[in-house]
XYZ file of C-alpha atoms in Angstrom:
410
model
C -15.819 21.316 28.622
C -14.871 24.122 26.202
C -12.375 26.879 26.965
C -14.972 29.540 27.867
C -16.810 27.134 30.192
C -13.555 26.292 31.990
C -12.795 29.979 32.456
C -16.304 30.678 33.767
C -16.000 27.879 36.317
C -12.603 29.061 37.526
C -13.795 32.673 37.651
C -16.646 31.643 39.958
C -14.066 30.035 42.250
C -12.168 33.303 42.453
C -9.304 32.183 40.195
C -8.149 34.303 37.257
C -6.710 32.234 34.433
C -4.638 33.984 31.769
C -4.421 31.570 28.846
C -1.857 31.983 26.055
C -1.450 29.885 22.900
C 1.635 29.428 20.745
C 1.856 27.531 17.460
C 5.348 26.573 16.307
C 4.926 25.625 12.659
C 8.056 23.804 11.487
C 7.569 24.009 7.728
C 8.343 20.728 5.967
C 9.849 19.141 9.095
C 8.429 15.629 8.657
C 10.255 13.315 6.292
C 10.905 9.766 5.128
C 13.679 7.470 6.397
C 16.868 8.227 4.473
C 20.112 6.350 3.937
C 22.305 9.211 5.173
C 20.607 8.918 8.581
C 20.815 5.109 8.652
C 17.164 4.604 7.829
C 15.843 7.280 10.189
C 14.219 10.658 9.649
C 15.585 14.066 10.696
C 12.948 14.231 13.444
C 14.145 10.890 14.804
C 17.836 11.803 14.980
C 17.619 15.489 15.886
C 18.629 16.412 19.432
C 15.428 18.171 20.525
C 15.091 17.784 24.296
C 12.411 20.451 24.647
C 10.048 18.901 22.108
C 10.630 15.402 23.438
C 10.029 16.504 27.019
C 6.724 18.134 26.051
C 5.747 15.085 24.013
C 5.780 12.910 27.121
C 2.764 14.735 28.554
C 1.104 16.025 25.374
C -1.644 14.926 23.041
C 0.317 13.479 20.114
C -0.975 12.217 16.789
C -1.208 12.757 13.034
C -3.203 15.336 11.059
C -4.142 15.286 7.385
C -3.462 18.885 6.383
C -3.645 18.496 2.587
C -6.844 17.155 0.994
C -6.287 14.694 -1.832
C -7.730 17.040 -4.477
C -5.408 19.964 -3.680
C -1.652 20.454 -4.213
C 0.579 19.753 -1.175
C 1.873 23.280 -0.812
C 2.522 25.449 2.210
C -0.445 27.584 1.191
C -2.972 24.746 1.449
C -1.328 23.151 4.488
C -0.955 26.339 6.536
C -4.553 27.318 5.847
C -5.456 23.930 7.330
C -3.304 24.342 10.430
C -4.736 27.838 10.943
C -8.233 26.369 10.942
C -9.428 27.306 7.441
C -10.835 24.519 5.283
C -8.710 24.833 2.112
C -11.463 23.197 0.063
C -13.554 26.256 0.855
C -10.998 29.066 1.133
C -8.038 28.207 -1.125
C -7.891 30.391 -4.238
C -4.234 29.964 -5.185
C -0.876 30.698 -3.601
C 0.219 33.965 -5.146
C -2.829 36.033 -4.096
C -1.834 35.368 -0.475
C 1.674 36.650 -1.181
C 0.283 39.643 -3.072
C -1.739 40.599 0.014
C 1.438 40.618 2.103
C 3.113 42.909 -0.426
C 0.232 45.373 -0.273
C -0.856 44.724 -3.857
C -4.527 45.460 -4.457
C -6.135 42.870 -6.726
C -9.250 43.494 -8.783
C -12.042 41.008 -9.382
C -10.635 39.878 -12.735
C -6.973 39.857 -11.732
C -4.809 36.749 -11.543
C -1.695 36.759 -9.351
C 1.308 34.564 -10.133
C 4.433 33.754 -8.156
C 7.491 34.757 -10.135
C 10.605 32.909 -8.990
C 14.041 34.042 -10.020
C 15.772 30.781 -10.935
C 19.080 29.596 -12.322
C 19.056 27.300 -15.359
C 21.928 25.534 -17.075
C 23.233 26.808 -20.381
C 21.483 25.248 -23.371
C 20.957 26.151 -27.024
C 17.280 25.329 -26.745
C 15.327 26.710 -23.788
C 13.519 23.426 -23.175
C 16.858 21.556 -22.847
C 18.008 23.680 -19.896
C 18.180 22.045 -16.467
C 16.794 23.610 -13.271
C 19.976 24.214 -11.275
C 18.515 26.380 -8.502
C 14.862 27.290 -7.820
C 16.148 30.190 -5.647
C 18.916 31.489 -7.950
C 21.528 30.465 -5.390
C 19.836 32.478 -2.624
C 19.931 35.742 -4.531
C 19.945 38.802 -2.271
C 16.926 41.082 -2.321
C 18.617 44.223 -3.768
C 20.039 42.284 -6.741
C 16.720 40.495 -7.207
C 14.788 43.763 -7.231
C 16.962 45.084 -10.056
C 16.182 42.017 -12.172
C 12.437 42.173 -11.461
C 12.305 45.869 -12.360
C 14.189 45.063 -15.558
C 11.643 42.320 -16.263
C 8.787 44.763 -15.787
C 10.418 47.173 -18.214
C 11.115 44.504 -20.842
C 8.090 42.225 -20.525
C 5.516 44.172 -18.550
C 2.474 45.876 -20.012
C -0.699 47.598 -18.857
C -2.195 44.169 -18.288
C 0.899 42.440 -16.844
C 2.885 44.000 -14.003
C 5.918 42.714 -12.055
C 6.336 43.480 -8.329
C 9.618 42.909 -6.435
C 9.441 40.782 -3.303
C 12.113 39.199 -1.115
C 15.102 37.179 -2.351
C 13.889 34.890 -5.157
C 10.147 35.286 -4.413
C 8.262 37.874 -6.497
C 4.793 38.566 -7.847
C 3.077 39.240 -11.162
C -0.456 40.613 -11.534
C -2.169 39.650 -14.784
C -5.328 41.640 -15.458
C -7.997 39.446 -16.991
C -5.576 36.523 -16.849
C -6.326 32.837 -17.148
C -6.393 30.131 -14.484
C -5.618 26.402 -14.646
C -2.345 27.207 -16.357
C -0.671 23.858 -15.688
C 2.460 25.496 -14.264
C 4.820 23.553 -12.035
C 6.712 24.883 -8.973
C 10.432 25.140 -9.795
C 11.413 23.456 -6.503
C 9.673 20.321 -7.788
C 12.083 19.907 -10.701
C 15.545 20.667 -9.320
C 18.165 18.885 -11.426
C 15.683 18.072 -14.187
C 15.283 19.136 -17.820
C 12.611 21.832 -17.830
C 11.175 20.832 -21.220
C 9.809 17.666 -19.674
C 7.598 19.817 -17.434
C 6.506 22.600 -19.794
C 2.975 21.871 -20.992
C 2.176 24.723 -23.329
C -1.437 25.580 -24.148
C -3.504 28.574 -25.241
C -3.863 29.818 -21.643
C -0.174 29.775 -20.692
C 1.568 30.387 -24.029
C 2.237 34.070 -23.290
C 3.812 33.230 -19.952
C 6.135 30.569 -21.341
C 7.183 33.002 -24.083
C 8.201 35.544 -21.414
C 10.099 32.873 -19.485
C 12.086 31.950 -22.600
C 12.756 35.602 -23.465
C 14.035 36.223 -19.935
C 16.400 33.255 -20.323
C 17.892 34.907 -23.410
C 17.958 38.389 -21.846
C 19.351 37.584 -18.395
C 22.397 35.546 -19.410
C 25.331 36.275 -17.109
C 23.130 37.234 -14.176
C 22.897 35.269 -10.938
C 19.239 34.663 -11.812
C 19.028 33.901 -15.502
C 15.328 33.124 -15.885
C 11.849 34.021 -14.623
C 9.607 31.137 -13.589
C 5.848 31.542 -13.151
C 3.593 29.358 -11.002
C 1.052 29.446 -8.158
C -1.687 31.345 -10.009
C -4.870 32.385 -8.241
C -7.557 34.990 -7.714
C -8.120 37.403 -4.839
C -8.312 35.591 -1.506
C -10.929 36.131 1.182
C -10.816 34.701 4.696
C -12.921 35.380 7.766
C -10.835 36.932 10.514
C -9.090 34.595 12.941
C -10.745 36.478 15.798
C -14.158 35.894 14.223
C -13.523 32.150 13.870
C -11.879 31.401 17.204
C -12.487 34.362 19.477
C -8.748 34.967 19.923
C -6.546 37.902 19.022
C -3.630 36.433 17.097
C -0.234 37.429 15.708
C 1.757 35.990 12.803
C 5.559 35.690 12.765
C 7.120 34.582 9.476
C 9.884 35.452 7.024
C 7.834 34.693 3.912
C 5.136 36.661 2.129
C 2.850 33.623 1.917
C 2.304 33.418 5.673
C 2.348 37.173 6.114
C -0.357 37.387 3.468
C -2.529 34.777 5.153
C -2.056 36.639 8.422
C -2.974 39.971 6.875
C -6.135 38.646 5.211
C -7.138 36.863 8.442
C -6.678 40.178 10.300
C -3.882 38.858 12.480
C -1.143 41.153 13.758
C 1.649 40.487 11.243
C 5.036 41.089 12.859
C 8.294 42.020 11.144
C 11.533 40.452 12.401
C 14.893 41.787 11.254
C 17.109 39.012 9.929
C 14.259 36.577 9.234
C 15.412 34.954 5.997
C 13.362 31.790 5.614
C 16.503 29.623 5.692
C 18.737 28.069 8.356
C 20.482 31.425 8.891
C 17.210 33.037 9.968
C 16.820 35.005 13.189
C 15.352 32.209 15.344
C 15.715 34.234 18.544
C 14.089 37.302 17.014
C 11.076 35.281 15.918
C 10.580 33.833 19.385
C 11.062 37.221 21.035
C 8.534 38.886 18.706
C 5.915 36.217 19.429
C 6.470 36.382 23.191
C 6.252 40.175 23.181
C 3.005 40.071 21.196
C 1.485 37.778 23.812
C 2.707 40.052 26.606
C 1.102 42.959 24.751
C -2.319 41.331 24.771
C -2.432 38.797 21.958
C -4.033 35.453 22.856
C -2.237 33.359 20.229
C 1.055 33.647 18.353
C 1.767 31.646 15.191
C 5.511 31.226 14.652
C 6.250 29.946 11.154
C 9.800 28.680 10.554
C 10.643 27.939 6.926
C 14.134 26.483 7.452
C 13.347 22.707 7.515
C 11.402 23.049 4.261
C 14.178 24.908 2.463
C 16.707 22.301 3.600
C 14.408 19.546 2.371
C 14.093 21.151 -1.068
C 17.867 21.365 -1.313
C 18.497 17.828 -0.077
C 20.625 19.158 2.803
C 20.438 16.339 5.331
C 22.671 17.792 8.031
C 21.113 21.233 7.766
C 17.597 19.858 8.042
C 18.519 18.064 11.254
C 20.228 21.218 12.526
C 17.221 23.396 11.672
C 14.999 21.208 13.876
C 17.546 21.422 16.680
C 17.691 25.220 16.416
C 13.900 25.501 16.553
C 13.904 23.302 19.643
C 16.762 25.075 21.392
C 16.055 28.691 20.524
C 12.388 29.126 19.579
C 10.783 26.578 21.885
C 13.460 27.145 24.521
C 12.686 30.860 24.701
C 8.946 30.195 24.877
C 9.325 27.757 27.779
C 11.686 30.077 29.639
C 9.260 32.994 29.255
C 6.433 30.891 30.681
C 8.628 29.690 33.533
C 9.403 33.323 34.379
C 5.704 34.196 34.500
C 5.683 36.276 31.309
C 3.018 34.243 29.486
C 0.132 34.042 31.897
C -0.929 31.197 34.139
C -1.765 28.617 31.487
C 0.137 27.945 28.281
C -0.818 25.756 25.345
C 1.649 24.904 22.586
C 0.959 23.288 19.225
C 4.018 22.006 17.352
C 3.618 20.591 13.863
C 4.906 20.683 10.300
C 2.480 21.866 7.641
C 3.432 19.076 5.209
C 6.373 16.686 4.714
C 9.304 17.759 2.535
C 11.267 14.512 2.128
C 14.979 14.926 1.480
C 14.989 12.106 -1.031
C 12.253 13.781 -3.115
C 13.192 17.448 -2.554
C 9.545 18.460 -2.765
C 6.320 18.393 -0.761
C 4.079 15.373 -0.213
C 0.582 15.133 1.265
C 1.056 12.449 3.928
C -0.391 13.239 7.385
C 1.977 15.172 9.644
C 2.870 14.594 13.310
C 1.618 17.091 15.880
C 1.714 17.613 19.612
C -0.564 19.741 21.758
C 0.900 20.619 25.143
C -1.211 22.078 27.934
C 0.598 23.315 31.037
C -2.468 22.609 33.173
C -3.376 19.146 31.918
C -0.972 16.229 31.431
C -1.707 13.650 28.751
C -0.164 10.256 28.080
C 2.191 11.072 25.249
C 5.286 9.556 23.641
C 8.976 9.429 24.517
C 10.213 10.983 21.272
C 8.293 13.357 19.000
C 8.680 11.953 15.507
C 6.659 10.503 12.652
C 6.646 6.891 13.857
C 5.689 7.579 17.470
C 3.019 10.058 16.440
C 1.433 7.484 14.155
C 1.570 4.897 16.937
C -0.783 6.807 19.256
C -3.772 6.171 17.004
C -4.837 9.835 17.317
C -5.785 11.053 13.850
C -7.278 14.336 12.677
C -8.698 13.440 9.266
C -9.651 17.032 8.480
C -6.556 19.055 9.231
C -8.438 22.320 9.551
C -10.096 20.918 12.695
C -6.721 20.745 14.466
C -6.930 24.415 15.466
C -10.312 23.741 17.093
C -8.732 20.875 19.049
C -5.962 23.211 20.111
C -7.957 26.216 21.292
C -10.952 24.359 22.730
C -9.418 21.242 24.306
């Protein structure tokens, strides 16, 4: 029986059901066993009593969020979790971020992510090593100065630079090329960049700007521009149109804010949301809860911290980030429901978007564990919510974009 049929039946019996949905998207949370954790994963060793308690009575399984023919990025994977088939709707990462920044793209425009990175000193550009894909967590005001300098030095009528947040920025290339064979900088931390630069007629101008920035920005915290994530203007049907629910988006990063904006979700701003382990976990939970109290049917809370820790190989911090999500974000949600602030029926979906294994420091496309908790219907779940137990249930969503349908209609 689908959600609307259940409500109709209960309405006829004189019962009013107020249903609320919360997605807690723990970016990059799933992992591989690692030596530092004695052959276990961060999900296995993290102290997460709230998740594990829910898992005992939840539907638990694995979902394939990244199709084999697409890159295992947060763009593709979050589109899947939100219920959009990335094979149909994915047009590149940066256009989603551009939408969040309020940048209007034309039909022939190509958007690119522009990271501010830190490279080692080298006589030849190609011999430099990627020391930090985030320029050692550069602060937004300092980053903006560098991006504005880049626009002045390298920009043109057809190529414009737009400041974003921290190390994440945007370039709009009018009449630009696609299929540029550019690699995300977080994929090559500690590696010689020349081994990953594949110059061709389409990307030659971009690599020339990257090298010029390396010469120009010496002595700065961010000493190079790095382009990747190209794409054309994105179009998504509204979330309300697809699922019949009014939804809000809570995230620190432009990627998720952009998806939310294009999908006509209510995109919420949270002071102190950084995208790292120092983010405002409590503020994110409070914003989502308030949006539900104000009439939203679903809140999507995206927490970037586990992914960032995975990219940096920070074992202890990745474990801690999971514990903080469990204690603060999920803890606040459960307390609000207990106090009667979130209606009479609550459903919670908890899942990563993709794995970010500590040993690899980048994304992979393996299926991710998920749990769907329903306050009104107990399932036979698992004792501990982790990769191994989730795989052991035999529940498998082969098309990750169908997970949202499972969640809202089950």
